[in-house]
Each structure stands twice: as structure tokens, then as C-alpha cells.
Amino acid sequence: MEWLIEFWNSVPPLVQGVVLAIPPLVFIILYALVVLYMEMKVAAHIQDRVAYMRTGWHGVLQPIADMVKLLLKEDIIPSAVDKVFFRVAPYVVFAGTYAAFAVLPFSSAYIGADLNLGVFFLVAISSLVVVGILMAGWASNNKWALLGGVRSAAQMISYEIPTALAIVVAAMITGSLNLQEVTKFQDGGILNWVVFGGPLPLMQKLLLLPFTLVTFFILFVAGIAEVNRTPFDLPEAESELVQGFNTEYSGMRFAMFYLAEYANLFLVSAVAVTLFLGGWSSPFGEFMSGPIWGVFWFVVKAMVFVFMQIWIRWTLPRLRVDQLMYVSWKVLTPWLFACILGVGFVLVI
Amino acid sequence: MTAVVTYFSDIFRALGTVVIGMRITIKHLFTRSATVQYPTVKMKIPERARNRLYVNIDDCIGCDQCAMACPVDCITIETIKSTPDVDLGLTSKNTKKRLYVPRFDIDIAKCCYCGLCVPPCPTECIVMTDVYEFSEYDRHELIYKFSNMTPEEIVSAKDRLKKYDEEQAAKKAAAAAAAKAATPPPAPPTTPPPPPAQPGGTT
């Protein structure tokens, strides 16, 4: 073990960075296959259908077939598009999502970049996704794509505020913006999670409980809106905007958008889980805890919320644009301000 | 005041209805799906389903009634008269068959499965079966030929009819000639000239 740490310290930082960057990428790709399958199966069974049944046992190989198909497809670039931006946009979107994975603590032993401003970095870098989507919408030179891009920008900017405010609530309780620190703060059983008030004296916990529950709920709702999923999927609205900003994309570049969308889905769930549900810490205290179990708990908790998002997607219809703005500015944001006040008050007394 | 009330009631109603919806969908997630895995599992076809047509050509008397009943003209029938010296056998209704049926084509691609061709058939030889899997790569493969006559048989049947017709024509001509030869002497008495006083005759 000693020699390993010594060897690791002797490697140049750039190489260290590349090595640390690989696990999230591998994870995203494997996770995308799983969630693709999950989405289709859950969608189908909610509608009393069965989805893929022919490729492998109950169609488990279908996501691989889909991936191969997307990679082998012709990459069509329409003649009227802005070539440079059109080509770059999917990578910008994916880069924004992927960079945010850097600050996610997958376990007590692994975090891509142990920044002391982790959550702040996450909020900042995931805004890059908006730039990419707007770039795609504008460069496509297509009115649907442009509408999708504009809606996406409006939506993501409005929902960034509830997300950031909810993160502020968590940061107030945990006293840190480093996600690893935030998780360590909540270690030691389900009752130490921030959503139940954190490891504070019982009286304070009980007073914090309503505020943290509401904040967690709002963070989850705002997260769905951030990733443009169904109740808030106006940017892609397949029935009115023919997939919005990715209308003109095909093949590999479309796959990039897809991958980024699913990675984002995990990202918002993971952020909610890390801030409020103890991240990699085991719900049973010492039992089943440790670096390896940490990965397990982190992924399982996040996947529960990924499932919730899929479930919501196949339940709720799409909001109107004005309703979308109403929810963000008149409901989520004021309630969060109330929560911030309440939490601050409880923490001070 | 009412604005405040509606603000809060809207929020709680939204949450409540979302929960109701999600409860319904989760229930469906765990109910058995309604899908029938078609090629491996097949639904039972109703007993009187109207699917692919079948013609029992041995019973067909070439009456063309089914073709006339067809609203989309998908049945094409050609017939050749038989000569008295051949016996085409009996139908299932014990009537004598008098026509060869060298062509009985059904273009099943045009067929609209209305079943109107079935009731007119005097011998009940055209029926709708429960076969529904008969897709083809070429549309022309969907023209079903039910006639069992070989080209040689068709030619020979045509020849025989032609010969018979010629014979009949010759016989008729001969008879006519014979009649002509035989009739002249008694002609004036048999057909007396009509009375000239008759006004506009009906002949």
C-alpha cells in the first residue's frame, strides 16, 4: 500500500487527472446502458406493454444494439447549418455534464476533484449545458430547434435559482460546500442525513425537519426541470417541437446528446442524494459501510431517484410555458427563501 | 385574501393530484401486461372469422356469381363450355358440371374480406378460412390461382369446343341446306301471302 501511494504521488498531476477522470466516464457509459433499458421497460410496463423481448433474455441486449446502431449511423450535417457550432454543440453539452461528475463523491475513497467549492463548481459547470443546447438550437438553422434551444435556456436559467437556493440550505446545515465533507457530515446512519436534520441535537433536528423535507422536495422538482424531463420537457417536446434542439442531429452526435441527458439525470439525483440523503454513507451506520459499499449505496440511492424521475415522466403531462415559469418563480423560489430563513433561525438559536 | 387561499390550495391540489396519478401508474407497473407475444403466442381466432379465401375448385361450376358480387373485382373467372360427349362429374349438390374453369384467380391483395362472394355460391365452394398469415415479398405472389387445369388440358378443351362448334355449325348448315333443298316445292302452300288489306303488321 505504501509503495502505491508513493508511486501515485510521483506521477505528474496531469496524468493523475486523466486517471481520476476515467472512472466517471466508464460509469456514465455503463449506467446509460442500464438506464436506457430501465426507461423503456418502466415506460412499457406502466402502459401495460412489455417493451423489448427479443434481444437476449427479456431484451437485455437491446441497449447495446441501440448504441451500436447509433454509432454506425451516418452523421448527417444539413447544408444550411452553422457547421462549426453544429459539430461542437453535442460535445459542449456532454462536457458540461461530465465535468460536473468530477465533484461527485462516489465513495469515501474516490472523488474526481476534491474541491472545497464542490457544489458551487457543480452549479457553475452544469450551466455549460445551457450554452451547448442553445448552440445546437441556433446552429441547426431550424425553427423548431431554435424554439427548443430558447425554451431550454429560459427554463434552465429559471430553475438554476431554486437548485442553488436548495443547495444553500444544505450548505447552511452541513457548513461546507465540499461534497465529500457534506457526506462525511452525514455519516453514521439514516437519522444523520440532512433531510432528517443532520447529526444535530434532537430538538434542533425536529425543528429543522419541515424545512429540510420541503427543500429536498424542491431540489428534486427543480432537478427534473434542469434535465428537461417530462413534466418540464418543453425544450424537447417531441409532440410539438419534434425533439427541439436535437431535431437536426443524427448518429454519433445525437448519441452524445442522449448520453448527456441520461448522465444529467443521474447527476441531479446524485446531487440530491449527496446533499440530503447521505451520499455514500450507509443507512445502517457502521453496518455495510466502507469504500466499496460506499459506491453501492451512492449508486443505489441515486438510481432510486432516477427511477422516480422515469416514473414521473410516464405519469404527468407537460406543463405550459407560463405554468413552468409560475412554478419556478412564484412557488419554488419563495418557498425556498422561507426555508432558508427558517433553517437560519433554527441554527442560530 | 382569496388570492392567497387559491395560491396555497393550488399548490396542495397540484401535489395531491400528482400523488394520485403516480399511484395509478405504479399500480400499472406491477400489473400483468396486456401484450400477446405475437409470433410465438397467438390469439384464438373467432370461429367465423373472415380471412383468406379458399376455393374448392372441384365443386366450382364457373357460374361467375362470386366475381359479380365482389365489390373490388378481385376474382377473375374464365370458363370454357364442355361438349356433350365429356362428363365433368357432379358437384356436391348433385348437379352436373357443364363448364371447364381454366382460370379462377383471386387477387388477395385487393380483397377487402367483406365475404360477399360466399353467400351467392350455389355449391358453397368459395369460403373464407381462418388463415391470416400470408404476407409475400412480391405483390404478384398474392394472386392465388385456384384452377387445376393444365395448359394442355385448356388447349384440348378449347380445341374440342371449337371442333364441336364447327361440327354443329356444319350440321346446322347441312340441315339448313337440306331444309332449303327440301322446302321449295311446298313453300307456296305453307306460307300463303298475307292479306294485302292488313294495316301495319307486327312482323
XYZ file of C-alpha atoms in Angstrom:
552
model
C 0.000 0.000 0.000
C 2.847 2.347 0.909
C 4.604 1.932 -2.395
C 1.331 2.515 -4.239
C 0.761 5.863 -2.547
C 4.380 6.804 -3.163
C 4.070 5.813 -6.827
C 0.844 7.794 -7.142
C 2.490 10.899 -5.697
C 5.398 10.565 -8.119
C 3.136 10.682 -11.208
C 2.740 14.084 -12.853
C -0.546 15.835 -11.901
C -1.807 15.818 -15.476
C -1.608 12.017 -15.610
C -3.234 11.855 -12.182
C -6.084 13.962 -13.501
C -6.592 11.755 -16.553
C -6.593 8.588 -14.443
C -9.064 10.086 -11.984
C -11.270 11.231 -14.850
C -11.701 7.752 -16.313
C -13.985 6.098 -13.686
C -16.888 8.543 -14.122
C -16.739 8.153 -17.902
C -16.827 4.366 -17.660
C -19.602 4.692 -15.126
C -21.644 7.040 -17.337
C -21.447 4.679 -20.291
C -22.392 1.582 -18.291
C -25.099 3.473 -16.449
C -26.501 4.812 -19.732
C -26.990 1.247 -20.948
C -28.790 0.299 -17.745
C -30.982 3.372 -17.627
C -31.874 3.082 -21.298
C -33.176 -0.403 -20.603
C -34.861 0.714 -17.402
C -36.579 3.657 -19.039
C -38.003 1.528 -21.837
C -39.123 -1.250 -19.526
C -40.704 1.048 -16.947
C -42.408 3.060 -19.684
C -43.786 -0.061 -21.279
C -44.987 -1.703 -18.088
C -46.668 1.478 -16.901
C -48.627 1.334 -20.141
C -49.253 -2.418 -19.739
C -46.886 -3.296 -22.572
C -43.704 -5.358 -22.403
C -41.073 -3.440 -24.446
C -38.022 -5.271 -25.784
C -38.412 -9.030 -25.597
C -36.366 -10.438 -28.461
C -32.721 -9.405 -27.983
C -31.498 -11.648 -25.236
C -33.468 -12.552 -22.129
C -36.310 -10.013 -21.939
C -34.343 -7.850 -24.361
C -31.417 -7.067 -22.064
C -29.049 -6.715 -25.016
C -31.208 -4.119 -26.742
C -29.392 -1.063 -25.286
C -26.135 -2.414 -26.696
C -27.777 -2.914 -30.063
C -29.149 0.635 -29.897
C -25.727 2.023 -29.054
C -24.072 0.151 -31.905
C -26.771 1.358 -34.255
C -26.303 4.987 -33.225
C -22.529 4.750 -33.558
C -22.705 3.201 -37.017
C -25.327 5.544 -38.372
C -24.492 8.208 -40.897
C -23.729 11.545 -39.277
C -25.913 13.875 -41.330
C -24.978 17.547 -41.269
C -27.591 19.610 -43.124
C -26.144 22.032 -45.661
C -27.764 25.138 -44.123
C -26.428 24.708 -40.589
C -23.607 26.622 -38.991
C -21.056 23.855 -39.438
C -18.666 24.639 -36.615
C -21.199 25.220 -33.842
C -23.367 22.372 -35.057
C -20.459 19.988 -34.717
C -19.236 21.313 -31.396
C -22.581 21.634 -29.552
C -23.072 17.968 -28.516
C -19.585 17.855 -27.054
C -20.172 21.061 -25.104
C -23.341 19.612 -23.647
C -21.641 16.379 -22.714
C -18.549 18.142 -21.397
C -20.703 20.250 -19.073
C -22.362 17.180 -17.639
C -19.191 15.139 -17.459
C -17.219 17.897 -15.755
C -19.859 18.060 -13.036
C -19.179 14.398 -12.256
C -15.724 15.453 -11.105
C -17.011 16.686 -7.754
C -19.356 13.790 -7.033
C -18.047 11.645 -4.173
C -18.713 8.093 -5.360
C -17.264 6.698 -2.152
C -15.174 7.813 0.786
C -12.113 6.786 -1.220
C -12.950 8.242 -4.586
C -13.798 11.737 -5.734
C -12.609 13.078 -9.047
C -11.587 16.503 -7.751
C -11.736 17.229 -4.040
C -12.662 20.895 -4.429
C -13.551 22.944 -1.384
C -16.157 24.707 -3.547
C -17.536 21.464 -4.988
C -21.227 22.332 -5.121
C -20.508 25.788 -6.428
C -18.401 24.287 -9.202
C -21.200 21.855 -9.959
C -23.819 24.587 -10.301
C -21.481 26.690 -12.410
C -20.267 23.990 -14.741
C -23.673 22.454 -15.368
C -24.720 25.816 -16.808
C -22.424 24.955 -19.683
C -25.140 22.536 -20.767
C -27.395 25.525 -21.498
C -24.716 27.033 -23.721
C -24.402 23.774 -25.626
C -28.128 23.381 -26.069
C -28.580 26.960 -27.195
C -25.649 26.470 -29.564
C -27.280 23.380 -31.028
C -30.624 25.115 -31.375
C -29.188 28.188 -33.045
C -26.713 26.390 -35.309
C -29.345 23.947 -36.563
C -30.967 26.801 -38.518
C -34.353 25.253 -37.894
C -37.238 26.995 -36.194
C -38.151 24.019 -34.016
C -34.593 23.572 -32.908
C -34.274 27.268 -32.143
C -37.520 27.299 -30.156
C -36.290 24.299 -28.239
C -32.965 25.933 -27.529
C -34.556 29.185 -26.385
C -37.038 27.407 -24.150
C -34.252 25.315 -22.728
C -32.194 28.383 -21.891
C -35.158 30.112 -20.248
C -36.084 27.031 -18.287
C -32.635 26.070 -17.101
C -31.793 29.588 -16.029
C -35.037 29.885 -14.049
C -34.595 26.534 -12.380
C -30.960 27.124 -11.591
C -32.156 29.513 -8.881
C -34.279 27.040 -6.866
C -31.496 24.476 -7.242
C -28.867 26.876 -5.979
C -31.083 28.027 -3.094
C -31.777 24.443 -2.075
C -28.046 23.810 -2.121
C -27.623 26.853 0.114
C -29.965 25.283 2.662
C -27.894 22.102 2.687
C -24.680 24.088 2.902
C -26.046 26.039 5.867
C -26.735 22.845 7.777
C -23.572 20.984 6.832
C -21.333 24.042 6.883
C -19.401 23.010 3.808
C -19.511 23.267 0.031
C -17.217 20.288 -0.447
C -19.407 17.334 -1.302
C -17.032 14.895 0.355
C -17.249 16.914 3.586
C -21.018 17.141 3.235
C -21.247 13.364 3.002
C -18.875 12.778 5.912
C -21.013 15.143 7.984
C -23.997 12.863 7.433
C -22.178 9.577 8.003
C -23.494 7.227 10.646
C -26.985 6.044 9.899
C -30.186 7.193 8.310
C -31.093 9.679 11.063
C -27.948 11.683 10.443
C -28.995 12.573 6.914
C -29.610 16.224 6.243
C -33.148 15.514 5.120
C -33.810 14.456 8.745
C -31.945 17.424 10.186
C -28.386 16.097 10.184
C -26.414 14.946 13.235
C -27.626 17.812 15.410
C -29.290 17.825 18.855
C -32.745 16.258 18.759
C -34.647 19.491 19.366
C -32.916 21.241 16.506
C -33.465 18.231 14.264
C -37.192 18.267 14.881
C -37.382 21.983 14.203
C -35.328 21.584 11.017
C -37.322 18.632 9.711
C -40.155 20.509 7.910
C -37.697 22.888 6.238
C -35.319 20.168 5.080
C -38.119 17.996 3.750
C -39.559 20.866 1.718
C -36.106 21.851 0.492
C -35.309 18.320 -0.565
C -38.595 18.047 -2.404
C -37.994 21.355 -4.180
C -34.458 20.340 -5.112
C -35.845 17.178 -6.649
C -38.512 19.042 -8.640
C -36.027 21.662 -9.796
C -33.653 18.842 -10.745
C -36.252 17.312 -13.035
C -36.690 20.703 -14.657
C -32.931 21.120 -15.015
C -32.606 17.924 -17.019
C -35.603 18.751 -19.210
C -37.622 15.722 -18.349
C -41.294 15.226 -18.795
C -43.368 17.478 -16.700
C -40.835 20.114 -17.750
C -39.705 18.781 -21.125
C -40.683 21.850 -23.141
C -37.262 22.134 -24.798
C -37.590 18.764 -26.475
C -41.372 18.383 -26.553
C -41.463 15.701 -29.216
C -45.130 16.281 -29.950
C -44.847 19.999 -30.639
C -41.191 20.752 -31.352
C -40.128 17.429 -32.901
C -37.419 16.903 -30.267
C -36.440 20.580 -30.143
C -32.745 21.298 -30.211
C -31.729 17.818 -31.357
C -34.068 17.723 -34.357
C -31.277 18.002 -36.909
C -28.866 15.653 -35.190
C -28.274 12.051 -36.096
C -25.903 9.225 -35.395
C -22.976 9.840 -33.115
C -23.827 13.443 -32.257
C -27.374 12.534 -31.336
C -25.955 9.768 -29.155
C -23.864 12.391 -27.369
C -26.984 14.398 -26.539
C -28.673 11.269 -25.354
C -25.761 10.270 -23.195
C -25.578 13.764 -21.738
C -29.287 13.707 -20.972
C -29.064 10.434 -19.082
C -25.853 11.476 -17.359
C -27.628 14.646 -16.246
C -30.469 12.566 -14.931
C -28.016 10.740 -12.711
C -26.242 13.940 -11.821
C -29.283 15.704 -10.358
C -30.280 12.572 -8.471
C -26.739 12.196 -7.176
C -26.593 15.812 -6.035
C -29.896 15.472 -4.194
C -28.680 12.237 -2.644
C -25.300 13.646 -1.629
C -26.692 16.810 -0.115
C -29.720 15.378 1.648
C -29.569 11.590 1.783
C -26.062 10.955 2.968
C -24.373 10.159 -0.349
C -22.199 7.080 0.034
C -22.876 6.635 3.747
C -24.742 3.522 4.736
C -28.251 3.988 6.150
C -27.396 1.461 8.890
C -24.473 3.300 10.440
C -21.424 1.042 10.610
C -23.184 -1.896 9.014
C -22.333 -2.329 5.302
C -20.145 0.742 5.233
C -16.708 1.227 3.712
C -15.278 2.462 0.431
C -16.726 -0.361 -1.698
C -20.125 -0.377 -0.023
C -19.994 3.393 -0.402
C -20.137 3.089 -4.181
C -23.011 0.655 -3.819
C -25.042 2.926 -1.545
C -24.347 6.001 -3.628
C -25.423 4.380 -6.874
C -28.441 2.657 -5.344
C -29.727 5.837 -3.737
C -29.224 7.805 -6.921
C -30.866 5.114 -9.015
C -33.946 5.218 -6.807
C -34.334 8.855 -7.754
C -33.583 8.107 -11.392
C -36.428 5.622 -11.196
C -38.634 8.256 -9.578
C -37.919 10.595 -12.463
C -38.788 7.926 -15.011
C -41.962 7.146 -13.081
C -42.932 10.823 -13.057
C -42.147 11.103 -16.742
C -44.692 8.435 -17.600
C -47.308 9.871 -15.263
C -47.510 13.602 -15.771
C -48.342 15.648 -18.851
C -46.203 18.549 -19.992
C -46.566 21.993 -18.425
C -47.346 25.113 -20.392
C -44.551 27.685 -20.663
C -46.266 30.166 -18.333
C -47.013 27.406 -15.821
C -43.367 26.419 -15.951
C -42.285 29.926 -15.075
C -45.013 30.204 -12.439
C -43.783 27.077 -10.685
C -40.221 28.293 -10.631
C -40.621 31.942 -9.698
C -43.818 32.006 -7.681
C -43.749 28.666 -5.921
C -40.328 27.080 -5.604
C -38.239 30.210 -5.096
C -40.380 31.901 -2.381
C -40.784 28.638 -0.500
C -37.043 28.170 -0.561
C -36.491 31.664 0.799
C -38.844 30.765 3.612
C -36.862 27.576 4.186
C -33.559 29.461 4.245
C -34.970 31.866 6.818
C -36.345 29.044 8.894
C -33.179 26.970 8.795
C -31.059 30.020 9.629
C -33.279 30.812 12.560
C -33.168 27.263 13.906
C -29.394 27.075 13.512
C -28.853 30.360 15.333
C -30.944 29.565 18.404
C -57.298 37.198 0.681
C -58.807 34.872 -1.898
C -55.626 35.120 -3.964
C -53.633 33.802 -1.041
C -56.105 30.995 -0.490
C -56.030 29.965 -4.136
C -52.238 30.134 -4.138
C -51.971 27.617 -1.329
C -54.895 25.480 -2.419
C -53.400 25.299 -5.927
C -50.117 24.046 -4.560
C -51.748 21.397 -2.403
C -54.107 20.352 -5.157
C -51.170 20.013 -7.545
C -49.294 17.829 -5.069
C -52.375 15.766 -4.345
C -53.205 15.128 -7.972
C -49.611 14.238 -8.760
C -49.725 11.641 -5.992
C -52.994 10.242 -7.350
C -51.515 9.966 -10.829
C -48.347 8.357 -9.598
C -50.294 5.846 -7.571
C -52.196 4.821 -10.696
C -49.056 4.435 -12.787
C -47.207 2.418 -10.157
C -50.192 0.105 -9.968
C -49.981 -0.430 -13.715
C -46.252 -1.011 -13.471
C -46.940 -4.148 -11.482
C -49.998 -5.449 -13.290
C -49.617 -8.064 -15.984
C -49.051 -6.521 -19.375
C -51.710 -6.976 -22.000
C -49.256 -7.758 -24.783
C -49.601 -11.014 -26.672
C -46.131 -12.006 -27.903
C -47.477 -12.474 -31.392
C -45.295 -14.769 -33.465
C -44.707 -17.112 -30.549
C -48.098 -16.753 -28.886
C -51.199 -16.385 -30.993
C -54.628 -15.177 -30.110
C -57.502 -17.521 -30.798
C -59.295 -16.521 -33.970
C -63.095 -16.338 -33.766
C -64.799 -19.326 -35.317
C -66.440 -17.345 -38.094
C -63.512 -15.026 -38.798
C -63.255 -13.836 -42.374
C -59.705 -14.191 -43.581
C -58.050 -15.707 -46.617
C -60.426 -17.014 -49.302
C -60.304 -20.602 -50.365
C -61.962 -22.139 -53.419
C -62.731 -25.809 -53.672
C -62.283 -25.887 -57.429
C -63.680 -29.422 -57.798
C -67.056 -28.055 -56.789
C -66.927 -24.893 -58.864
C -69.382 -24.714 -61.724
C -67.945 -21.482 -63.135
C -71.163 -19.555 -62.644
C -69.251 -16.274 -62.052
C -71.638 -15.183 -59.299
C -68.867 -14.635 -56.776
C -66.967 -12.453 -59.235
C -70.085 -10.389 -59.806
C -70.702 -9.999 -56.092
C -67.162 -8.857 -55.417
C -67.124 -5.083 -54.723
C -63.425 -4.717 -55.543
C -63.291 -7.071 -58.528
C -60.578 -9.244 -57.124
C -61.983 -12.503 -58.580
C -61.342 -13.308 -62.234
C -63.040 -16.353 -63.747
C -62.782 -17.715 -67.274
C -64.824 -20.669 -68.438
C -64.952 -22.992 -71.430
C -68.124 -24.772 -72.352
C -67.869 -28.520 -72.314
C -69.084 -30.705 -75.166
C -71.895 -33.204 -74.559
C -69.544 -36.136 -75.026
C -67.438 -35.320 -71.927
C -68.593 -35.831 -68.386
C -67.233 -33.263 -65.916
C -68.787 -35.055 -62.986
C -71.216 -33.905 -60.356
C -70.933 -31.189 -57.715
C -71.551 -31.802 -54.037
C -75.149 -30.743 -54.663
C -75.532 -33.488 -57.292
C -75.841 -31.097 -60.180
C -73.999 -31.661 -63.383
C -70.960 -29.529 -64.121
C -71.112 -28.117 -67.621
C -68.201 -25.660 -67.746
C -64.454 -26.053 -67.571
C -62.874 -23.460 -65.302
C -59.416 -22.823 -66.778
C -58.908 -19.673 -64.739
C -60.050 -18.848 -61.226
C -57.750 -16.144 -59.856
C -58.259 -14.256 -56.619
C -56.066 -11.206 -56.088
C -55.980 -11.430 -52.304
C -54.097 -8.144 -52.161
C -57.241 -6.414 -53.413
C -59.630 -8.487 -51.331
C -61.432 -6.474 -48.660
C -62.589 -9.511 -46.678
C -66.232 -8.475 -46.909
C -67.341 -12.032 -47.529
C -69.960 -11.008 -50.117
C -68.703 -13.681 -52.514
C -69.534 -16.501 -50.144
C -73.373 -16.468 -49.979
C -74.079 -16.377 -53.734
C -72.116 -19.530 -54.482
C -74.603 -22.244 -55.459
C -72.238 -25.051 -54.500
C -70.688 -23.386 -51.457
C -67.234 -23.875 -52.910
C -65.819 -20.430 -52.090
C -65.239 -19.988 -48.371
C -63.320 -17.722 -46.011
C -60.795 -19.545 -43.869
C -59.038 -18.520 -40.648
C -55.615 -18.241 -42.307
C -54.281 -14.708 -41.867
C -50.516 -15.043 -42.197
C -49.771 -14.919 -45.889
C -47.546 -11.919 -46.480
C -45.264 -12.025 -49.500
C -42.303 -10.036 -50.739
C -43.843 -9.613 -54.191
C -47.354 -8.336 -54.667
C -47.897 -10.719 -57.575
C -47.407 -13.645 -55.264
C -50.708 -12.658 -53.682
C -52.685 -13.585 -56.806
C -53.916 -17.048 -55.961
C -54.661 -19.343 -58.878
C -57.196 -21.957 -57.935
C -57.789 -23.603 -61.321
C -56.365 -27.107 -61.530
C -56.363 -27.341 -65.331
C -53.015 -27.715 -67.041
C -52.330 -25.598 -70.161
C -52.575 -28.718 -72.320
C -55.982 -29.517 -70.922
C -57.113 -25.975 -71.588
C -55.902 -26.161 -75.173
C -57.527 -29.510 -75.739
C -60.783 -28.336 -74.175
C -60.769 -25.277 -76.382
C -59.971 -27.368 -79.443
C -62.735 -29.801 -78.646
C -65.218 -26.980 -78.223
C -64.069 -25.415 -81.458
C -64.363 -28.709 -83.294
C -67.752 -29.310 -81.748
C -68.898 -25.822 -82.680
C -67.653 -26.338 -86.197
C -69.366 -29.676 -86.348
C -72.555 -28.154 -85.046
C -72.241 -25.277 -87.498
C -71.607 -27.750 -90.313
C -74.555 -29.840 -89.180
C -76.740 -26.769 -88.977
C -75.587 -25.622 -92.367
C -76.207 -29.065 -93.722
C -79.615 -29.157 -92.118
C -80.373 -25.725 -93.428
C -79.218 -26.716 -96.842
C -81.227 -29.875 -96.623
C -84.222 -27.922 -95.475
C -83.683 -25.463 -98.244
C -83.442 -28.286 -100.738
C -86.496 -29.980 -99.328
C -88.719 -26.982 -98.792
C -89.020 -25.181 -102.156
C -91.864 -27.278 -103.619
C -94.296 -26.963 -100.736
C -93.248 -23.441 -99.966
C -96.105 -21.536 -101.573
C -98.829 -23.524 -99.836
C -97.248 -23.456 -96.372
C -96.788 -19.738 -96.293
C -99.688 -18.087 -98.011
C -99.156 -14.422 -98.754
C -100.729 -12.272 -96.098
C -103.874 -10.494 -96.983
C -102.875 -7.215 -98.577
C -105.569 -5.327 -96.693
C -103.712 -5.791 -93.400
C -102.613 -2.421 -91.959
C -99.096 -2.078 -90.415
C -98.170 -5.653 -89.435
C -96.463 -6.607 -86.237
C -93.730 -8.534 -88.020
